[in-house]
mmCIF file of C-alpha atoms in Angstrom:
data_model
loop_
_atom_site.group_PDB
_atom_site.id
_atom_site.type_symbol
_atom_site.label_atom_id
_atom_site.label_comp_id
_atom_site.label_asym_id
_atom_site.label_seq_id
_atom_site.Cartn_x
_atom_site.Cartn_y
_atom_site.Cartn_z
ATOM 1 C CA MET A 13 66.541 -6.458 19.945
ATOM 2 C CA SER A 14 64.703 -9.080 17.905
ATOM 3 C CA ASP A 15 61.477 -7.769 16.412
ATOM 4 C CA ALA A 16 59.846 -11.109 17.215
ATOM 5 C CA VAL A 17 59.557 -10.371 20.943
ATOM 6 C CA ASP A 18 57.525 -7.701 22.678
ATOM 7 C CA HIS A 19 58.645 -6.242 26.004
ATOM 8 C CA ALA A 20 56.663 -2.996 25.707
ATOM 9 C CA PRO A 21 53.206 -2.196 27.108
ATOM 10 C CA ALA A 22 50.397 -2.615 24.587
ATOM 11 C CA ALA A 23 49.573 1.096 24.443
ATOM 12 C CA ALA A 24 53.215 2.073 23.911
ATOM 13 C CA THR A 25 53.644 -0.586 21.248
ATOM 14 C CA SER A 26 50.552 0.596 19.387
ATOM 15 C CA SER A 27 51.727 4.206 19.469
ATOM 16 C CA VAL A 28 55.135 3.244 18.084
ATOM 17 C CA ARG A 29 53.542 1.269 15.243
ATOM 18 C CA ARG A 30 51.448 4.275 14.228
ATOM 19 C CA SER A 31 54.005 6.972 14.959
ATOM 20 C CA ARG A 32 55.675 9.119 12.347
ATOM 21 C CA ASP A 33 57.454 11.226 14.986
ATOM 22 C CA VAL A 34 60.938 10.654 13.604
ATOM 23 C CA PRO A 35 63.027 12.088 16.498
ATOM 24 C CA MET A 36 61.053 9.983 19.000
ATOM 25 C CA LEU A 37 61.401 6.842 16.863
ATOM 26 C CA VAL A 38 65.161 7.321 16.447
ATOM 27 C CA GLU A 39 65.580 7.977 20.177
ATOM 28 C CA ARG A 40 63.701 4.795 21.055
ATOM 29 C CA ALA A 41 65.570 2.802 18.407
ATOM 30 C CA ARG A 42 68.861 4.011 19.899
ATOM 31 C CA ALA A 43 67.606 2.728 23.258
ATOM 32 C CA GLY A 44 67.072 -0.726 21.742
ATOM 33 C CA ASP A 45 63.293 -0.652 21.270
ATOM 34 C CA PRO A 46 62.668 -3.255 18.508
ATOM 35 C CA ARG A 47 59.295 -1.768 17.611
ATOM 36 C CA ALA A 48 60.834 1.616 16.922
ATOM 37 C CA VAL A 49 63.426 -0.069 14.688
ATOM 38 C CA ALA A 50 60.659 -1.967 12.906
ATOM 39 C CA ARG A 51 58.657 1.227 12.390
ATOM 40 C CA LEU A 52 61.657 3.078 10.946
ATOM 41 C CA ILE A 53 62.392 0.259 8.484
ATOM 42 C CA THR A 54 58.727 0.167 7.509
ATOM 43 C CA LEU A 55 58.873 3.914 6.757
ATOM 44 C CA VAL A 56 61.965 3.240 4.642
ATOM 45 C CA GLU A 57 60.387 0.334 2.747
ATOM 46 C CA SER A 58 57.183 2.226 2.038
ATOM 47 C CA GLY A 59 59.020 5.318 0.777
ATOM 48 C CA ASP A 60 57.103 7.466 3.278
ATOM 49 C CA GLU A 61 57.244 11.236 2.835
ATOM 50 C CA VAL A 62 59.148 11.518 6.150
ATOM 51 C CA LEU A 63 62.008 9.430 4.715
ATOM 52 C CA PRO A 64 64.306 12.494 4.309
ATOM 53 C CA GLN A 65 63.753 13.258 8.007
ATOM 54 C CA VAL A 66 64.613 9.662 8.898
ATOM 55 C CA ALA A 67 67.815 9.833 6.837
ATOM 56 C CA ALA A 68 68.800 13.158 8.431
ATOM 57 C CA ALA A 69 68.211 11.842 11.947
ATOM 58 C CA LEU A 70 70.291 8.719 11.262
ATOM 59 C CA ALA A 71 73.174 10.495 9.482
ATOM 60 C CA PRO A 72 75.304 11.025 12.640
ATOM 61 C CA TYR A 73 75.437 7.264 13.199
ATOM 62 C CA ALA A 74 76.503 6.281 9.676
ATOM 63 C CA GLY A 75 79.502 4.002 9.281
ATOM 64 C CA GLN A 76 79.460 2.664 12.848
ATOM 65 C CA ALA A 77 78.526 -0.925 11.922
ATOM 66 C CA GLN A 78 80.468 -3.544 10.009
ATOM 67 C CA VAL A 79 78.323 -4.630 7.056
ATOM 68 C CA VAL A 80 78.780 -8.218 5.901
ATOM 69 C CA GLY A 81 76.954 -9.528 2.827
ATOM 70 C CA LEU A 82 76.145 -13.189 2.222
ATOM 71 C CA THR A 83 75.189 -14.380 -1.234
ATOM 72 C CA GLY A 84 75.071 -17.569 -3.268
ATOM 73 C CA SER A 85 72.728 -19.843 -5.148
ATOM 74 C CA PRO A 86 69.554 -21.200 -3.514
ATOM 75 C CA GLY A 87 70.173 -24.239 -1.351
ATOM 76 C CA VAL A 88 73.803 -23.554 -0.375
ATOM 77 C CA GLY A 89 72.864 -22.806 3.241
ATOM 78 C CA LYS A 90 72.913 -19.009 3.437
ATOM 79 C CA SER A 91 70.299 -18.768 6.190
ATOM 80 C CA THR A 92 71.860 -21.553 8.256
ATOM 81 C CA THR A 93 75.286 -19.927 7.940
ATOM 82 C CA THR A 94 73.822 -16.531 8.870
ATOM 83 C CA ASN A 95 72.139 -18.088 11.903
ATOM 84 C CA GLU A 96 75.432 -19.592 13.092
ATOM 85 C CA LEU A 97 77.361 -16.380 12.405
ATOM 86 C CA VAL A 98 74.884 -14.504 14.588
ATOM 87 C CA ARG A 99 75.568 -17.012 17.365
ATOM 88 C CA ALA A 100 79.341 -16.521 17.038
ATOM 89 C CA LEU A 101 79.061 -12.722 16.963
ATOM 90 C CA ARG A 102 76.779 -12.691 20.012
ATOM 91 C CA ALA A 103 79.347 -14.822 21.870
ATOM 92 C CA ARG A 104 81.783 -11.947 21.251
ATOM 93 C CA GLY A 105 79.294 -9.505 22.757
ATOM 94 C CA HIS A 106 78.316 -7.801 19.492
ATOM 95 C CA ARG A 107 74.831 -6.455 18.820
ATOM 96 C CA VAL A 108 73.782 -7.922 15.491
ATOM 97 C CA GLY A 109 71.272 -6.877 12.869
ATOM 98 C CA VAL A 110 70.143 -9.202 10.089
ATOM 99 C CA LEU A 111 68.440 -8.086 6.888
ATOM 100 C CA ALA A 112 67.227 -11.203 5.100
ATOM 101 C CA VAL A 113 66.003 -10.282 1.631
ATOM 102 C CA ASP A 114 63.399 -12.838 0.601
ATOM 103 C CA PRO A 115 61.698 -13.398 -2.752
ATOM 104 C CA SER A 116 58.477 -11.476 -3.215
ATOM 105 C CA SER A 117 55.135 -13.181 -2.918
ATOM 106 C CA PRO A 118 53.526 -13.152 -6.378
ATOM 107 C CA PHE A 119 50.179 -12.390 -4.693
ATOM 108 C CA THR A 120 50.901 -9.749 -2.026
ATOM 109 C CA GLY A 121 54.382 -8.525 -2.968
ATOM 110 C CA GLY A 122 55.547 -9.207 0.587
ATOM 111 C CA ALA A 123 58.477 -11.285 1.801
ATOM 112 C CA ILE A 124 57.883 -15.023 2.054
ATOM 113 C CA LEU A 125 59.782 -15.023 5.408
ATOM 114 C CA GLY A 126 61.620 -18.282 4.807
ATOM 115 C CA ASP A 127 64.836 -16.857 6.244
ATOM 116 C CA ARG A 128 63.185 -15.661 9.454
ATOM 117 C CA VAL A 129 61.777 -19.148 10.026
ATOM 118 C CA ARG A 130 65.307 -20.582 9.973
ATOM 119 C CA MET A 131 66.631 -18.029 12.500
ATOM 120 C CA GLN A 132 64.218 -18.637 15.367
ATOM 121 C CA ASP A 133 67.163 -19.529 17.641
ATOM 122 C CA HIS A 134 67.663 -15.788 18.180
ATOM 123 C CA ALA A 135 64.018 -14.692 18.291
ATOM 124 C CA THR A 136 64.106 -13.802 22.002
ATOM 125 C CA ASP A 137 67.628 -12.355 22.114
ATOM 126 C CA PRO A 138 67.417 -8.581 22.758
ATOM 127 C CA GLY A 139 70.860 -8.172 21.169
ATOM 128 C CA VAL A 140 69.662 -9.440 17.775
ATOM 129 C CA TYR A 141 67.317 -7.764 15.312
ATOM 130 C CA ILE A 142 66.106 -9.846 12.350
ATOM 131 C CA ARG A 143 64.103 -8.314 9.532
ATOM 132 C CA SER A 144 62.853 -10.003 6.377
ATOM 133 C CA MET A 145 62.516 -7.660 3.434
ATOM 134 C CA SER A 146 60.764 -8.326 0.160
ATOM 135 C CA SER A 147 62.844 -7.892 -2.986
ATOM 136 C CA ARG A 148 59.660 -6.572 -4.694
ATOM 137 C CA GLY A 149 61.055 -7.432 -8.096
ATOM 138 C CA HIS A 150 64.282 -5.489 -7.548
ATOM 139 C CA LEU A 151 67.145 -7.172 -9.416
ATOM 140 C CA GLY A 152 70.566 -7.902 -7.921
ATOM 141 C CA GLY A 153 69.405 -9.961 -4.948
ATOM 142 C CA LEU A 154 68.540 -7.024 -2.673
ATOM 143 C CA SER A 155 65.584 -4.760 -1.972
ATOM 144 C CA ALA A 156 65.758 -1.145 -3.148
ATOM 145 C CA ALA A 157 65.281 -0.119 0.507
ATOM 146 C CA THR A 158 68.194 -2.209 1.829
ATOM 147 C CA PRO A 159 70.821 0.603 2.025
ATOM 148 C CA GLN A 160 68.557 2.800 4.152
ATOM 149 C CA ALA A 161 67.534 -0.199 6.273
ATOM 150 C CA VAL A 162 71.230 -0.762 6.994
ATOM 151 C CA ARG A 163 71.425 2.847 8.189
ATOM 152 C CA VAL A 164 68.495 2.226 10.539
ATOM 153 C CA LEU A 165 70.288 -0.752 12.109
ATOM 154 C CA GLU A 166 73.492 1.282 12.426
ATOM 155 C CA GLY A 167 71.500 3.968 14.184
ATOM 156 C CA ALA A 168 69.989 1.333 16.468
ATOM 157 C CA GLY A 169 73.451 0.482 17.751
ATOM 158 C CA CYS A 170 74.202 -2.720 15.841
ATOM 159 C CA ASP A 171 77.918 -3.513 15.744
ATOM 160 C CA VAL A 172 77.534 -5.883 12.800
ATOM 161 C CA VAL A 173 74.830 -5.955 10.114
ATOM 162 C CA LEU A 174 74.486 -9.172 8.121
ATOM 163 C CA VAL A 175 72.745 -8.777 4.756
ATOM 164 C CA GLU A 176 71.561 -12.048 3.236
ATOM 165 C CA THR A 177 70.487 -11.837 -0.389
ATOM 166 C CA VAL A 178 67.623 -13.551 -2.168
ATOM 167 C CA GLY A 179 69.680 -16.289 -3.788
ATOM 168 C CA VAL A 180 68.552 -15.758 -7.347
ATOM 169 C CA GLY A 181 71.715 -16.814 -9.136
ATOM 170 C CA GLN A 182 73.856 -15.054 -11.698
ATOM 171 C CA ALA A 183 72.556 -11.476 -11.336
ATOM 172 C CA GLU A 184 73.012 -11.447 -7.595
ATOM 173 C CA VAL A 185 76.050 -9.190 -7.275
ATOM 174 C CA GLU A 186 74.580 -5.945 -5.938
ATOM 175 C CA VAL A 187 75.437 -6.909 -2.356
ATOM 176 C CA ALA A 188 79.118 -6.193 -3.106
ATOM 177 C CA SER A 189 78.329 -2.488 -3.469
ATOM 178 C CA LEU A 190 76.572 -2.469 -0.092
ATOM 179 C CA ALA A 191 78.829 -4.591 2.113
ATOM 180 C CA ASP A 192 82.262 -3.978 3.600
ATOM 181 C CA THR A 193 82.937 -7.719 3.245
ATOM 182 C CA THR A 194 81.139 -10.062 0.837
ATOM 183 C CA LEU A 195 80.849 -13.796 1.467
ATOM 184 C CA VAL A 196 79.960 -16.051 -1.463
ATOM 185 C CA LEU A 197 78.634 -19.440 -0.386
ATOM 186 C CA LEU A 198 79.105 -22.503 -2.544
ATOM 187 C CA ALA A 199 78.209 -26.161 -2.068
ATOM 188 C CA PRO A 200 79.634 -29.324 -3.627
ATOM 189 C CA GLY A 201 77.650 -30.959 -6.373
ATOM 190 C CA MET A 202 75.694 -27.851 -7.402
ATOM 191 C CA GLY A 203 77.917 -26.653 -10.235
ATOM 192 C CA ASP A 204 78.782 -23.521 -8.280
ATOM 193 C CA ALA A 205 82.395 -23.378 -9.384
ATOM 194 C CA ILE A 206 81.241 -23.055 -12.995
ATOM 195 C CA GLN A 207 78.519 -20.599 -11.955
ATOM 196 C CA ALA A 208 81.184 -18.440 -10.312
ATOM 197 C CA VAL A 209 82.941 -18.064 -13.650
ATOM 198 C CA LYS A 210 79.722 -17.400 -15.565
ATOM 199 C CA ALA A 211 78.272 -14.914 -13.127
ATOM 200 C CA GLY A 212 81.312 -12.826 -12.323
ATOM 201 C CA ILE A 213 80.900 -13.889 -8.690
ATOM 202 C CA LEU A 214 84.674 -14.295 -8.484
ATOM 203 C CA GLU A 215 85.060 -10.522 -8.732
ATOM 204 C CA ILE A 216 82.721 -9.703 -5.859
ATOM 205 C CA ALA A 217 83.811 -12.333 -3.324
ATOM 206 C CA ASP A 218 86.113 -11.335 -0.494
ATOM 207 C CA ILE A 219 85.629 -14.729 1.134
ATOM 208 C CA PHE A 220 84.423 -17.993 -0.417
ATOM 209 C CA VAL A 221 82.657 -20.379 1.949
ATOM 210 C CA VAL A 222 82.398 -23.964 0.738
ATOM 211 C CA ASN A 223 79.459 -25.065 2.863
ATOM 212 C CA LYS A 224 78.244 -28.654 3.311
ATOM 213 C CA ALA A 225 81.920 -29.594 3.176
ATOM 214 C CA ASP A 226 81.146 -33.127 4.372
ATOM 215 C CA ARG A 227 79.659 -33.920 0.971
ATOM 216 C CA ASP A 228 81.492 -35.714 -1.826
ATOM 217 C CA GLY A 229 83.143 -33.238 -4.145
ATOM 218 C CA ALA A 230 84.052 -30.656 -1.479
ATOM 219 C CA ASP A 231 87.774 -31.006 -2.161
ATOM 220 C CA ALA A 232 87.206 -30.542 -5.896
ATOM 221 C CA THR A 233 85.091 -27.423 -5.282
ATOM 222 C CA VAL A 234 87.826 -25.926 -3.086
ATOM 223 C CA ARG A 235 90.459 -26.702 -5.733
ATOM 224 C CA ASP A 236 88.325 -25.152 -8.488
ATOM 225 C CA ILE A 237 87.845 -21.920 -6.544
ATOM 226 C CA GLN A 238 91.515 -21.730 -5.543
ATOM 227 C CA GLY A 239 92.480 -22.294 -9.164
ATOM 228 C CA MET A 240 90.252 -19.441 -10.343
ATOM 229 C CA ILE A 241 91.649 -17.153 -7.635
ATOM 230 C CA ALA A 242 95.174 -18.001 -8.763
ATOM 231 C CA LEU A 243 94.315 -16.935 -12.323
ATOM 232 C CA GLY A 244 93.185 -13.497 -11.192
ATOM 233 C CA GLU A 245 95.543 -10.555 -11.634
ATOM 234 C CA ARG A 246 96.456 -8.798 -8.378
ATOM 235 C CA GLY A 247 98.990 -6.138 -7.607
ATOM 236 C CA PRO A 248 101.255 -6.103 -4.538
ATOM 237 C CA GLY A 249 99.233 -5.827 -1.322
ATOM 238 C CA GLU A 250 95.868 -6.507 -2.988
ATOM 239 C CA TRP A 251 93.421 -8.751 -1.159
ATOM 240 C CA ARG A 252 93.433 -12.409 -2.110
ATOM 241 C CA PRO A 253 90.004 -13.987 -1.463
ATOM 242 C CA GLN A 254 90.022 -16.566 1.310
ATOM 243 C CA VAL A 255 88.476 -20.022 0.889
ATOM 244 C CA VAL A 256 86.884 -21.479 4.027
ATOM 245 C CA ARG A 257 85.238 -24.862 4.521
ATOM 246 C CA ALA A 258 82.150 -25.136 6.728
ATOM 247 C CA ILE A 259 79.316 -27.401 7.743
ATOM 248 C CA ALA A 260 76.944 -24.734 8.997
ATOM 249 C CA ALA A 261 74.205 -27.193 9.969
ATOM 250 C CA ARG A 262 76.611 -28.580 12.593
ATOM 251 C CA GLY A 263 78.184 -25.246 13.471
ATOM 252 C CA GLU A 264 81.541 -26.356 12.049
ATOM 253 C CA GLY A 265 83.834 -23.838 10.391
ATOM 254 C CA ILE A 266 81.896 -20.797 11.649
ATOM 255 C CA GLU A 267 84.832 -19.521 13.728
ATOM 256 C CA ASP A 268 87.023 -19.853 10.630
ATOM 257 C CA ILE A 269 84.545 -17.709 8.704
ATOM 258 C CA ALA A 270 84.525 -15.105 11.491
ATOM 259 C CA ALA A 271 88.339 -15.100 11.522
ATOM 260 C CA ALA A 272 88.423 -14.560 7.740
ATOM 261 C CA ILE A 273 85.990 -11.634 8.130
ATOM 262 C CA ASP A 274 88.246 -10.133 10.819
ATOM 263 C CA LYS A 275 91.297 -10.562 8.587
ATOM 264 C CA HIS A 276 89.549 -8.833 5.697
ATOM 265 C CA ARG A 277 88.410 -5.988 7.951
ATOM 266 C CA GLY A 278 92.027 -5.459 9.042
ATOM 267 C CA TRP A 279 93.153 -5.351 5.414
ATOM 268 C CA LEU A 280 90.401 -2.865 4.523
ATOM 269 C CA GLU A 281 91.446 -0.508 7.299
ATOM 270 C CA GLN A 282 95.166 -0.867 6.630
ATOM 271 C CA HIS A 283 94.873 -0.052 2.923
ATOM 272 C CA GLY A 284 92.190 2.647 3.125
ATOM 273 C CA GLU A 285 89.789 0.394 1.211
ATOM 274 C CA LEU A 286 87.103 0.597 3.899
ATOM 275 C CA ARG A 287 86.792 4.347 3.380
ATOM 276 C CA ARG A 288 86.812 3.943 -0.406
ATOM 277 C CA ARG A 289 84.070 1.301 -0.326
ATOM 278 C CA ARG A 290 81.886 3.380 1.965
ATOM 279 C CA GLU A 291 82.281 6.463 -0.188
ATOM 280 C CA ALA A 292 81.334 4.391 -3.233
ATOM 281 C CA ARG A 293 78.306 3.099 -1.327
ATOM 282 C CA ALA A 294 77.274 6.662 -0.464
ATOM 283 C CA ALA A 295 77.690 7.732 -4.095
ATOM 284 C CA ALA A 296 75.438 4.867 -5.209
ATOM 285 C CA GLU A 297 72.797 5.893 -2.648
ATOM 286 C CA ILE A 298 72.876 9.518 -3.794
ATOM 287 C CA GLU A 299 72.580 8.465 -7.426
ATOM 288 C CA ALA A 300 69.660 6.124 -6.670
ATOM 289 C CA ILE A 301 67.788 8.841 -4.765
ATOM 290 C CA ALA A 302 68.380 11.416 -7.515
ATOM 291 C CA LEU A 303 67.227 8.975 -10.211
ATOM 292 C CA GLY A 304 64.136 8.211 -8.138
ATOM 293 C CA VAL A 305 63.285 11.923 -8.012
ATOM 294 C CA LEU A 306 63.807 12.229 -11.766
ATOM 295 C CA ARG A 307 61.563 9.229 -12.448
ATOM 296 C CA ALA A 308 58.862 10.763 -10.281
ATOM 297 C CA ARG A 309 59.104 14.064 -12.172
ATOM 298 C CA ILE A 310 58.979 12.310 -15.532
ATOM 299 C CA GLY A 311 55.950 10.397 -14.299
ATOM 300 C CA SER A 312 54.239 13.659 -13.435
ATOM 301 C CA LEU A 313 54.900 14.910 -16.960
ATOM 302 C CA ARG A 314 52.831 12.037 -18.332
ATOM 303 C CA ASP A 315 49.773 13.736 -16.862
ATOM 304 C CA GLY A 316 50.594 16.968 -18.674
ATOM 305 C CA THR A 317 51.231 17.805 -22.317
ATOM 306 C CA GLU A 318 55.054 17.937 -22.554
ATOM 307 C CA LEU A 319 55.863 14.239 -22.827
ATOM 308 C CA PRO A 320 52.924 13.318 -25.113
ATOM 309 C CA THR A 321 53.807 16.238 -27.387
ATOM 310 C CA LEU A 322 57.439 15.138 -27.643
ATOM 311 C CA ALA A 323 56.369 11.520 -28.191
ATOM 312 C CA ALA A 324 54.125 12.581 -31.063
ATOM 313 C CA LYS A 325 56.983 14.526 -32.684
ATOM 314 C CA VAL A 326 59.305 11.515 -32.438
ATOM 315 C CA ALA A 327 56.626 9.221 -33.853
ATOM 316 C CA ASP A 328 56.120 11.615 -36.771
ATOM 317 C CA GLY A 329 59.860 11.863 -37.430
ATOM 318 C CA ALA A 330 59.880 15.595 -36.672
ATOM 319 C CA ILE A 331 62.678 15.159 -34.130
ATOM 320 C CA ASP A 332 64.847 12.286 -32.985
ATOM 321 C CA PRO A 333 64.473 10.669 -29.546
ATOM 322 C CA TYR A 334 67.801 12.057 -28.288
ATOM 323 C CA ALA A 335 66.739 15.626 -29.069
ATOM 324 C CA ALA A 336 63.384 14.922 -27.399
ATOM 325 C CA ALA A 337 65.165 13.574 -24.307
ATOM 326 C CA ASP A 338 67.364 16.697 -24.143
ATOM 327 C CA GLU A 339 64.280 18.882 -24.356
ATOM 328 C CA LEU A 340 62.543 16.853 -21.644
ATOM 329 C CA LEU A 341 65.551 17.137 -19.338
ATOM 330 C CA SER A 342 65.696 20.893 -19.886
ATOM 331 C CA GLN A 343 62.033 21.107 -18.836
ATOM 332 C CA LEU A 344 62.753 19.013 -15.730
ATOM 333 C CA GLY A 345 65.526 21.399 -14.748
ATOM 334 C CA SER A 346 63.393 24.503 -15.165
#
């Protein structure tokens, strides 16, 4: 299902690229047509007016994929690890979707596509769909469209969706609210153990992967992470983050990572945490959509007289900004 290969006739491909017929696109995506999947994600990324129709059509397929997030500092080997995880998951017969969130180009705003370049091993595999998404300045290591893009891949029949974040450093924790299981990748000699303390990464990691474990300092990195885990307060039955060594460039340790993901999935299901996390994810999506609508309405007020009038009153000291905000919200609700 990779979007890098074309098995469709030229005319059909062209029609899919232009189409905004949502039921037809969803039907073709369910059948494994990569161009239909690509078109749906493009509609999501662009915030097209048919987006509510897309969401409604995909709703029956929500929650059918296991969502695994991969995060960590630049240079720790996220893309290489993702590439090898895809290989392991395909060997199990899973259909796999990959959303690789890349930094935005400062000139076009598009994704730089570095992650896609590193995953060419799967470019012709119809059971793999790889999509690079631009962060477009969105903080937290993800794109604002990532949650809906995950829904598209679920609707397209992916058993596992891997979400690889930008790799921007200490603010990159948003993936934990999107994924069922979050992997934090570290590498020896990069100060990552200290970064984990500074960034609060310890709180979001379900599994730590010490990649490039053949380097000097790997044992010390593992000890540092295990020591920090030991300091954390956990009640009876709570999940204790796993620490796995890997050398992704040689394919070593990948099965151990997959086994740790399976173990965490079992714990999630056993303790009802999977349901709780997915409900929290849905709540975050609803909130984001509602805030987006409110921002759009406030933006429309800038073209009228309400907001400028309130701003003038605040500037003159006639009212305070909280009272002005209350008045603005009352106008939005009317």
